XYZ file of C-alpha atoms in Angstrom:
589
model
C 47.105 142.935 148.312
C 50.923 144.013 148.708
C 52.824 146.316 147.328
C 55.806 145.000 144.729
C 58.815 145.254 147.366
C 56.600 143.834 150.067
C 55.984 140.610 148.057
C 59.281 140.643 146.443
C 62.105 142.872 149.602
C 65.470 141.876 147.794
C 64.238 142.779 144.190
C 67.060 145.266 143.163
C 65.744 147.131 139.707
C 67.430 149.802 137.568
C 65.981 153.335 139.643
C 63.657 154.160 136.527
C 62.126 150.744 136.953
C 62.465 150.826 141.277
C 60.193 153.157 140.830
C 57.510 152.344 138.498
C 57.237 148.951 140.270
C 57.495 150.764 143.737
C 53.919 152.323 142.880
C 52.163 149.100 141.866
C 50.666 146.397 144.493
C 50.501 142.397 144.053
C 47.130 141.032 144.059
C 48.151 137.189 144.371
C 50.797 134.947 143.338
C 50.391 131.958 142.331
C 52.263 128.425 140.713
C 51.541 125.231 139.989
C 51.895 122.011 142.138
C 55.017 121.164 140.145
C 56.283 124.486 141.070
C 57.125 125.325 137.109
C 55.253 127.986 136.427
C 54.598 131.347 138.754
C 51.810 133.626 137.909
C 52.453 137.187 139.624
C 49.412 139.507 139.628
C 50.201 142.707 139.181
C 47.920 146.044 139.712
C 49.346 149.747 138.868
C 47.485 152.985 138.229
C 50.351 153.880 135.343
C 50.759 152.719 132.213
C 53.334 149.966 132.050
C 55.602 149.286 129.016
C 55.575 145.124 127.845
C 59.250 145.448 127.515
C 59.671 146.528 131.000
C 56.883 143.755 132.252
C 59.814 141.302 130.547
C 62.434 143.297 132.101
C 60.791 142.501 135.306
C 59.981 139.013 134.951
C 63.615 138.220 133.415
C 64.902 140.009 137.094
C 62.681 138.058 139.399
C 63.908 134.900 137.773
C 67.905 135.492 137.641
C 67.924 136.852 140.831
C 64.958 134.962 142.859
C 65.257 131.147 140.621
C 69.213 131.042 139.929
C 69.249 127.569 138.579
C 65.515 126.473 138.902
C 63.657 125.721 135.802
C 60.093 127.772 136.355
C 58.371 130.094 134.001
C 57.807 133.567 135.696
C 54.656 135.256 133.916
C 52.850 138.611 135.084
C 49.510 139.500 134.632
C 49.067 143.686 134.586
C 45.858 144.990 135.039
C 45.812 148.922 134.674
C 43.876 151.379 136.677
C 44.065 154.673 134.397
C 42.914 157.789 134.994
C 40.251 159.473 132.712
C 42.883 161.415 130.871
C 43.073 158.201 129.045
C 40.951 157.391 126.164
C 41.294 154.203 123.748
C 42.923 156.595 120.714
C 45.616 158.279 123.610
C 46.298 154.957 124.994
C 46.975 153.413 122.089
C 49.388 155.971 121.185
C 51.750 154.958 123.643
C 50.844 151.941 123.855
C 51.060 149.993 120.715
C 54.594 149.310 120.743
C 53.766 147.141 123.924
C 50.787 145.274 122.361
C 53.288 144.716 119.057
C 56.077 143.344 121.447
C 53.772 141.018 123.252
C 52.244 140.176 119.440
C 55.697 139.233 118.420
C 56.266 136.679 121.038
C 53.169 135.147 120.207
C 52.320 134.669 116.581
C 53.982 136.347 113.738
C 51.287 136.379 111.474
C 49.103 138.525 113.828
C 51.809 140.754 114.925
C 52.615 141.747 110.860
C 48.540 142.439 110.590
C 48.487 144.760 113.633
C 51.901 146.261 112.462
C 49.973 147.391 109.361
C 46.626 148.396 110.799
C 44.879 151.586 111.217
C 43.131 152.849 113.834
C 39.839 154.696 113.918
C 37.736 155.820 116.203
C 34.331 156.908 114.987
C 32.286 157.384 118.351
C 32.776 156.910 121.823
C 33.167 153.732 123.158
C 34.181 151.795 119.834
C 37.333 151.140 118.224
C 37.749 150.345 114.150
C 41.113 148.775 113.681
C 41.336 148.260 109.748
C 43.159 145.605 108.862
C 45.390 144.901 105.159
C 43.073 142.254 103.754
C 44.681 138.680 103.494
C 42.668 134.644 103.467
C 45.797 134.090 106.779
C 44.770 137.529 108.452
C 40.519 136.655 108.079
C 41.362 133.205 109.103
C 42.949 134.653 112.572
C 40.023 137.265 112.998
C 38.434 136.001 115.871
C 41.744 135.147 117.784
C 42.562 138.585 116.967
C 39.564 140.155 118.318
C 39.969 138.380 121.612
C 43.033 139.582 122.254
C 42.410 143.370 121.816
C 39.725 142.717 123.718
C 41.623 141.490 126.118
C 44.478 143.969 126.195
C 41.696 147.257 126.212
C 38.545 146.042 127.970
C 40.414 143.774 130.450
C 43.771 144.823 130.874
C 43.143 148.460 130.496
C 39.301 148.425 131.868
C 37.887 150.575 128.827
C 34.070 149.858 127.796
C 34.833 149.678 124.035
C 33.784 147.657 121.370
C 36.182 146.743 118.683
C 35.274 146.135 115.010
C 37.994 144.510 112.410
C 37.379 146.004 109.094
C 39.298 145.275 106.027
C 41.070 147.466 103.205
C 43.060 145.780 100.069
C 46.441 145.643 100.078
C 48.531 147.591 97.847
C 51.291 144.761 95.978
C 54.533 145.147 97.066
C 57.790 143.423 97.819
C 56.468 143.002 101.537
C 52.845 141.454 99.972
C 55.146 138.973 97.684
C 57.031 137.628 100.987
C 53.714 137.704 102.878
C 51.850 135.902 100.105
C 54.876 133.526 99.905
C 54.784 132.744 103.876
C 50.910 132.503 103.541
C 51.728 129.615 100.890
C 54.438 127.813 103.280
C 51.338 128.151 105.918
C 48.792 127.200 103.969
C 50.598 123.753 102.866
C 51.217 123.013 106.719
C 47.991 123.525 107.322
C 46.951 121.087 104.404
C 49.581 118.521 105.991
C 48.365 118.592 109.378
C 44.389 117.465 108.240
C 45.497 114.855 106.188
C 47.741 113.601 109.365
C 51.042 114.534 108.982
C 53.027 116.249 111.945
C 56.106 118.737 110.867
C 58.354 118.521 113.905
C 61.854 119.977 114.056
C 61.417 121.660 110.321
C 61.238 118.323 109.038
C 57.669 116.692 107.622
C 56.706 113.478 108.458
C 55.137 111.185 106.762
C 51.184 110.255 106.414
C 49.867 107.229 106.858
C 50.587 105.749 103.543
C 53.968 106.544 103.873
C 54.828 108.909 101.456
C 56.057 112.534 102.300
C 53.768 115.643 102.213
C 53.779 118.250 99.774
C 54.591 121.317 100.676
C 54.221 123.950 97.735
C 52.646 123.229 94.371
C 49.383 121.298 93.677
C 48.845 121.059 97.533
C 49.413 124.933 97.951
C 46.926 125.376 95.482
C 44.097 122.967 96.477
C 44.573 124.001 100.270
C 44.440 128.393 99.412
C 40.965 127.418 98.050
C 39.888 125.934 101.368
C 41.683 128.386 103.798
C 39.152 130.380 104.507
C 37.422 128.379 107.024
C 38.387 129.329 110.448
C 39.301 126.561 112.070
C 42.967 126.892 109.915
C 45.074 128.288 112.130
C 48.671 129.021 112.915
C 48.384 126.373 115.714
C 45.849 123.707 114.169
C 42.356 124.343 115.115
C 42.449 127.077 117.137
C 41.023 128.448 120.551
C 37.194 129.726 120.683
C 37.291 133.609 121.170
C 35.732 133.386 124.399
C 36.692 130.240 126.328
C 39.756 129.137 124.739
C 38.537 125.906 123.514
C 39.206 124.146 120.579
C 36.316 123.707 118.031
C 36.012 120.033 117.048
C 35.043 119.743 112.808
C 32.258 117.629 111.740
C 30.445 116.322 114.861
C 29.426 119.896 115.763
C 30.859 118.814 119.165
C 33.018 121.158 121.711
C 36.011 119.457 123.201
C 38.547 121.072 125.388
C 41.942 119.801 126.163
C 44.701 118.314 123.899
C 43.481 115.364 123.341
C 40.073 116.873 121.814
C 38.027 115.555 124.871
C 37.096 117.037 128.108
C 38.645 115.350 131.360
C 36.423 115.320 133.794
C 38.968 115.270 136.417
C 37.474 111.582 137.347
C 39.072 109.485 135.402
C 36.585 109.127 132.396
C 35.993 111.462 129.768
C 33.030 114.120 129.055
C 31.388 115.622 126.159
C 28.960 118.388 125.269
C 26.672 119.544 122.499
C 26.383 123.021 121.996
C 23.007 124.614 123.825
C 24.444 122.107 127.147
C 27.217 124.911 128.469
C 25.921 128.952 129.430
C 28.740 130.152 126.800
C 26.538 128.765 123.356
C 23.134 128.296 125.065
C 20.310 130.255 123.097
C 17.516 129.849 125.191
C 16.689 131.144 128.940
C 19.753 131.797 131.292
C 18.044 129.862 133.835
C 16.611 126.495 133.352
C 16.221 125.078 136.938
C 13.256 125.549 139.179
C 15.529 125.320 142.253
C 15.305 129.764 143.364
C 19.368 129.093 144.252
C 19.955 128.111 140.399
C 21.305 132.109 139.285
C 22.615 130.831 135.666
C 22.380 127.988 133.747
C 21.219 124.457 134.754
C 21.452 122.750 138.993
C 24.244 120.411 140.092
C 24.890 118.750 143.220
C 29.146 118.327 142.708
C 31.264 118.922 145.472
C 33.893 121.734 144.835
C 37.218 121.522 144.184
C 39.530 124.187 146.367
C 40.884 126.495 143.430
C 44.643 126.067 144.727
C 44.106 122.049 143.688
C 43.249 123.156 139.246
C 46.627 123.370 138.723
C 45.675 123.008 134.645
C 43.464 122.152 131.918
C 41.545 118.956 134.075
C 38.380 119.686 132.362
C 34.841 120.329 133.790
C 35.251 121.496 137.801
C 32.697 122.766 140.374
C 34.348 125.571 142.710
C 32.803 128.024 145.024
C 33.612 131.072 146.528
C 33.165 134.603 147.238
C 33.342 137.389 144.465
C 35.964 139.906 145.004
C 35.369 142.468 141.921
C 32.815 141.808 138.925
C 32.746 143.749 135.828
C 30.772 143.321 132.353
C 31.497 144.732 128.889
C 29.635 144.684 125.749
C 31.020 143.024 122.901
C 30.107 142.571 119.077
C 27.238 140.512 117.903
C 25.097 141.952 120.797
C 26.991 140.164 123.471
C 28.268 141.105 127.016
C 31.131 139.177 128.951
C 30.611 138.771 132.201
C 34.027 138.464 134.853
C 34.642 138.322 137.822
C 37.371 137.284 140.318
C 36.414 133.947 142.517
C 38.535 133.273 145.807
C 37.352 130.189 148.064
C 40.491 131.511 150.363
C 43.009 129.063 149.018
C 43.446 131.202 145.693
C 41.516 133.084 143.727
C 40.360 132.607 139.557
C 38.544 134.251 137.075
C 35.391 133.122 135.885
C 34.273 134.537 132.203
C 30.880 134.310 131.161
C 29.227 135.418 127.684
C 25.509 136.144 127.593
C 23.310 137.758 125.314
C 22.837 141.714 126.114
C 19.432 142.049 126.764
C 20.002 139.125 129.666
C 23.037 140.662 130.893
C 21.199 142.419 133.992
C 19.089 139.865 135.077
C 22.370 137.517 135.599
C 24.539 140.576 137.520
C 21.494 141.084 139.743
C 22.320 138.029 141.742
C 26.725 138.345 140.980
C 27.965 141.054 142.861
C 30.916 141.494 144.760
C 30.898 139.973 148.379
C 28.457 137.366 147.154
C 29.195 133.364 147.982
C 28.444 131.148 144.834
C 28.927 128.080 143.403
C 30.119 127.397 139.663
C 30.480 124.746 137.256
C 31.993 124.806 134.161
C 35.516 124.267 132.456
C 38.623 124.864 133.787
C 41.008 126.011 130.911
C 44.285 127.792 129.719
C 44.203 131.038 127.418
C 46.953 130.578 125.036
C 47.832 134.375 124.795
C 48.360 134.390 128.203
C 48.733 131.349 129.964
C 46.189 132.287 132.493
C 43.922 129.760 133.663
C 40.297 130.403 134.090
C 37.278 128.575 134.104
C 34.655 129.009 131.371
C 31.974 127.417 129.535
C 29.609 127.707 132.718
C 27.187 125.541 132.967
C 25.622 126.616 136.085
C 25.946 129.492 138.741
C 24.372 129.347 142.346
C 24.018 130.821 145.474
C 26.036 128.755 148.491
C 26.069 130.243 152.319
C 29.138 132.379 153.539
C 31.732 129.603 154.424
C 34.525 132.389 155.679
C 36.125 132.102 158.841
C 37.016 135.540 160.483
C 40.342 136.549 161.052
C 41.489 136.880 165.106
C 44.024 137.561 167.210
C 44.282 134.417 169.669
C 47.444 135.839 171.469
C 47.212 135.955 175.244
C 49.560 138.841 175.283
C 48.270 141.503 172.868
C 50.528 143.808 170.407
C 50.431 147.138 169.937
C 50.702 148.391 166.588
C 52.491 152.191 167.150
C 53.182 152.600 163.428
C 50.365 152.073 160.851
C 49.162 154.085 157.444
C 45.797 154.999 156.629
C 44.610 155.700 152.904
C 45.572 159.095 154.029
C 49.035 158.034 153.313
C 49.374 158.701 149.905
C 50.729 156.082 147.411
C 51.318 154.050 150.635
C 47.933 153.256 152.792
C 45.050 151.801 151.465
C 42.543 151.414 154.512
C 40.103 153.590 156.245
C 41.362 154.685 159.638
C 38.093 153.726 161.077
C 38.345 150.069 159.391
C 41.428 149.892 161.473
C 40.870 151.315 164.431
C 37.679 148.625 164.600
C 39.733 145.781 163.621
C 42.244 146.782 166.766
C 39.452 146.850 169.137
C 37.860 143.795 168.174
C 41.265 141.863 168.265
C 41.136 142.706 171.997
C 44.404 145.256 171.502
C 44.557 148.063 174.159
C 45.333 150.857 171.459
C 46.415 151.310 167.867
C 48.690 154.452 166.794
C 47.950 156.680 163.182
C 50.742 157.197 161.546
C 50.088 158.867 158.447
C 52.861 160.713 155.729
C 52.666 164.228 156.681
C 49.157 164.982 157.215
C 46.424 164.033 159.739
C 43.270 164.051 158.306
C 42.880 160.054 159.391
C 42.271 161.768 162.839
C 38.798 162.708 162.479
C 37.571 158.969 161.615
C 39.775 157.646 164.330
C 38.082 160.184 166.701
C 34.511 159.565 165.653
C 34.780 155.773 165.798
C 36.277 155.888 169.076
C 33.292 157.845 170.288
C 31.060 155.562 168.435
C 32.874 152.276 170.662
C 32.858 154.188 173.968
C 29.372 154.906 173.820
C 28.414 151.043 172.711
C 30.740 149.853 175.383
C 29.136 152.003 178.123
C 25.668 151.182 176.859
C 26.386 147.315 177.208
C 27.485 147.422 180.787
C 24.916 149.806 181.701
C 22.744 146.980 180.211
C 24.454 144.593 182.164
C 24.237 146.281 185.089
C 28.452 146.350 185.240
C 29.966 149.848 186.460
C 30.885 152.013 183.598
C 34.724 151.396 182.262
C 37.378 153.418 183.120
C 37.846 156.077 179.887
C 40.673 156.907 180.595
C 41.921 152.877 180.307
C 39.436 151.671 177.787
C 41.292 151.464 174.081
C 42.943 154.562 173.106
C 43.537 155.961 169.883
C 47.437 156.992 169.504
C 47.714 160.276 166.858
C 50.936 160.773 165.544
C 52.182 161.542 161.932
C 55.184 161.084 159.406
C 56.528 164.713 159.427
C 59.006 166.021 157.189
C 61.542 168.507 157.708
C 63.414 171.328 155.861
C 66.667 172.495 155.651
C 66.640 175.915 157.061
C 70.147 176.562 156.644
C 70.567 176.656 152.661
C 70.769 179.446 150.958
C 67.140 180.626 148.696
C 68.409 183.242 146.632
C 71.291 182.715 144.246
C 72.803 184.255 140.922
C 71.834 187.430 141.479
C 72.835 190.724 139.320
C 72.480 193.391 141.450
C 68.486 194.013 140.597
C 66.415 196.200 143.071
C 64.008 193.896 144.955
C 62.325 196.846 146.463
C 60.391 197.212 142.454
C 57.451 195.690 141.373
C 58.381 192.051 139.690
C 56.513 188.724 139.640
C 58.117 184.958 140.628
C 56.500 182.497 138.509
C 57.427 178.704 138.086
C 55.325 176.313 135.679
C 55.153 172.366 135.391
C 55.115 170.453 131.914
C 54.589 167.055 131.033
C 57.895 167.047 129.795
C 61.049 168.978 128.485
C 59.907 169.709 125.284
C 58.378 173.011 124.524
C 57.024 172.198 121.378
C 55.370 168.778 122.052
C 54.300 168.999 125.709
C 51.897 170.665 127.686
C 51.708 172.571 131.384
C 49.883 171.028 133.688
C 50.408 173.851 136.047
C 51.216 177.697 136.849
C 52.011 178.958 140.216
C 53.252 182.808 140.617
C 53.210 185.816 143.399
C 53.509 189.335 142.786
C 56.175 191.287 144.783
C 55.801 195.290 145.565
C 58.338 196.484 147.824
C 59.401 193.327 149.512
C 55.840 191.920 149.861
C 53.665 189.589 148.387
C 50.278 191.703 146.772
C 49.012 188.966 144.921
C 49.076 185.300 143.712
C 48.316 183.129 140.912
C 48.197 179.285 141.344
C 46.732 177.130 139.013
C 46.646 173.207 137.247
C 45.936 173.202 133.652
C 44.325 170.365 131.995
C 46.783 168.822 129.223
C 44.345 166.597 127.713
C 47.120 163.735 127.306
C 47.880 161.672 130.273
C 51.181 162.741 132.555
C 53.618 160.143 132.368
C 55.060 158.781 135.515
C 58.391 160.157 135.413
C 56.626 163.543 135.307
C 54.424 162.421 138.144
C 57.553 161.584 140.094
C 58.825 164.517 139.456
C 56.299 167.165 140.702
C 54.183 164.822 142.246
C 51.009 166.170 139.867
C 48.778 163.184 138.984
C 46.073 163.063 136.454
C 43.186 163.069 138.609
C 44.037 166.605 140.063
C 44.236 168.381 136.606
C 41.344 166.542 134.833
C 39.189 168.947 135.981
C 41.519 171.787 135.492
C 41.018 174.889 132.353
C 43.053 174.392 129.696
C 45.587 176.615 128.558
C 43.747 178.313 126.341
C 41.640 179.884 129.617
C 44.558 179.945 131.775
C 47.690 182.005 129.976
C 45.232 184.872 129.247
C 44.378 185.492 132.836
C 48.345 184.398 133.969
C 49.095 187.113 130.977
């Protein structure tokens, strides 16, 4: 993982924007073999708008591609405090799920335009929807992607539930009633074979041009119901992405309606063959390996070779991070990030509920596995993934460990522990380990002002002393020099103050030698009407000295935004478990 200006140095964003990226880290990037597409992964603890996601994007590609034709898509994942809750989020955030709406499908972005929010109980959402045969036809699609803006994007444990209210008949209804019609006849057009391309309607096989309003409109509204009609033809399945064939009952993925093995020949399933739509046992192999699903014998393919939609694939790896959420219909979906080491994917997995535990027992992260199932593109997204799993096992550790093979050894004099805030992200013993086992002769801590990475340094030295005197006392080797075996280096980041500038200004002549009290407070905004403190500081001053203090954070209960947090450097996690200002002003008072 990197931080944004790490993976990207020249980037030059408006300061607002420098600085929201400058707190967010890149978890992988990745592109295709034809070098078209480039998929950045992107990780921040604050709340990102969509239209600044786009902003970014658009930047990386005028200023990094000048000329090229590639895509440039990123994928945020948000790690948000607790001061977040579904209802708060969405309160500043459904602008950005509207935005990202509009670039996808109109028809979905007018429902969620019009839809009210509820929330009932912890942990579950009601988003109640104006009631239309185009907006129930779309209800699953919807669904998945809420889903997949709060529970993955946003990591909340919710569960969402579309209800429906009647619409009230306005101009708006006419126009949406009328675009439903247009819909509905293209819809009718493409079963019976024809192909609108360019505005223009081909014709069907008899030759004769498709109707697009009247008797066609009519017959098709009675038949729009069924869920396969879709602003795109028959549309992805809520969990996998994959297309639901008609008549045969059959599950194809791909274009072309059948699944590419990635051999040369074609592949088809029944539902009850794939983990996704099985109803039976979770396991059905006696091999003790077998974790999910049935036992296969395929060699893998390295990640960084799926470069798309090839079909059914066998990959291994080693999980990085695995998380589960429950869903409706007494569901949980299973994910987790796979990396063989040549690229990482995510592999999504729906089980029943009551089975959910008995299939994380054996996934957690660090664990090698094998998978098989389909390799295939979201639509909402464009991320690729591989669903449909029809089998999970166990495979041995196949990692090679990093090492320094340099004859002549470097010293590193300036590195960051996690102690460095907003900057390092390991544990100063991690490192100072790491050093020693690379054969360096010392490693230097660095931190930003503070040097509580010390202590760990110190211990672990001890700790590598002692078990590199007890080997050659084993050995019967003389005891190593400590004053030459690998030292520990403590230094620090400090900052420094202007001494010089003047502290009191705008005075009026008032007698400091009276009783009078300094007090300064910090807001989560400008507005004293619509935004809280988040914190009170004050002394008391009797004849030139200090007799007393009052320092204090004070929960908000709303989330700070990040210019705030910029500004006085006061995150969420240090007020959440704050009084609130009904406890505090009293006792201030």
């Amino acid at each position: 993982m990197k931080a944004f200006f790490e993976a990207f140095p020249n980037m030059q964003l408006p300061k607002n924007l420098h600085d929201l990226m400058e707190q967010t880290n890149i978890e992988k990037i990745t592109t295709t073999k034809a070098k078209d597409f480039l998929r950045i992964y992107l990780v921040s603890r604050n709340l990102i708008e969509k239209k600044d996601i786009y902003k970014v994007e658009k930047e990386i590609k005028r200023q990094l591609f000048t000329g090229v034709s590639i895509e440039i898509k990123i994928y945020e994942r948000f790690e948000l405090s607790a001061q977040y809750t579904p209802e708060r989020l969405l309160d500043v955030y459904r602008e950005s799920i509207l935005d990202e709406l509009m670039e996808y499908s109109h028809v979905l972005f007018i429902a969620l335009k019009s839809a009210q929010f509820s929330y009932p109980e912890e942990g579950r959402v009601v988003v109640n929807l104006e009631d239309s045969v185009l907006v129930r036809s779309r209800e699953e699609e919807l669904h998945r992607i809420l889903e997949k803006i709060l529970v993955e994007r946003c990591g909340f444990g919710v569960r969402i539930d579309l209800e429906y209210r009647e619409k009230e008949r306005s101009e708006e209804r006419e126009e949406e009633e009328r675009l439903i019609s247009l819909k509905v006849a293209e819809i009718t057009n493409r079963l019976k074979g024809y192909e609108p391309r360019d505005g223009k309607r081909s014709e069907g096989a008899n030759g004769e041009a498709g109707a697009t309003d009247g008797d066609e409109s009519q017959k098709a509204q009675q038949g729009a119901s069924e869920k396969s009609a879709s602003e795109d033809g028959a549309r992805q399945g809520a969990a996998a992405g994959m297309q639901g064939a008609g008549k045969t009952g059959e599950v194809r993925a791909g274009a072309g309606g059948k699944l590419n093995t990635g051999r040369g020949e074609f592949s088809k399933f029944k539902k009850g063959e794939r983990g996704g739509f099985d109803r039976g046992s979770i396991k059905k192999s006696d091999n003790p390996d077998v974790i999910y699903g049935r036992d296969f014998e395929e060699e893998p393919h390295k990640i960084e070779d799926i470069i798309g939609e090839i079909g059914e694939v066998v990959v291994q790896g080693k999980i990085l991070k695995l998380e589960t959420r429950e869903i409706k219909n007494e569901k949980t979906l299973i994910y987790f990030d796979l990396t063989d080491f040549s690229d990482t994917m995510t592999v999504k997995l729906f089980v029943k509920t009551e089975q959910a535990s008995e299939v994380t027992g054996s996934l957690k992260a660090g664990a090698f596995i094998k998978v098989k199932g389909i390799a295939m593109m979201d639509k909402f997204d464009h991320e690729l993934t591989i669903g449909s799993i029809a089998g999970i096992k166990k495979t041995a550790d196949f990692s090679v460990s990093r090492s320094d093979v340099a004859l002549k050894k470097r010293v590193e004099l300036h590195c960051h522990t996690k102690m460095s805030d907003m900057d390092g992200v390991s544990e100063a013993k991690d490192i100072v380990k790491r050093a020693y086992k690379w054969g360096h002769r010392a490693i230097a801590i660095t931190d930003h002002g503070v040097v509580q990475g010390f202590t760990d340094a110190g211990h672990v030295w001890d700790d590598l002393w002692k078990a590199k005197k007890n080997e050659c006392k084993e050995k019967e080797l003389p005891a190593p020099d400590k004053q030459d075996f690998f030292k520990v280096l403590y230094g620090m980041e400090a900052y420094l103050v202007d001494d010089l500038r003047e502290i009191v200004t705008g005075d009026k002549g008032q007698d400091l030698q009276t009783d009078f009290v300094v007090f300064d407070i910090e807001t989560t905004g400008f507005s004293p009407v619509t935004n809280k403190i988040i914190e009170i500081g004050a002394v008391k001053v009797s004849g030139g000295e200090i007799v007393d203090r009052f320092s204090t954070f004070v929960n908000p209960q709303v989330p700070i935004p990040f210019e705030i947090e910029q500004l006085t450097s006061i995150r969420d996690d240090m007020v959440m478990d704050a009084p609130v200002i009904e406890e505090i002003l009293p006792r201030f008072l």
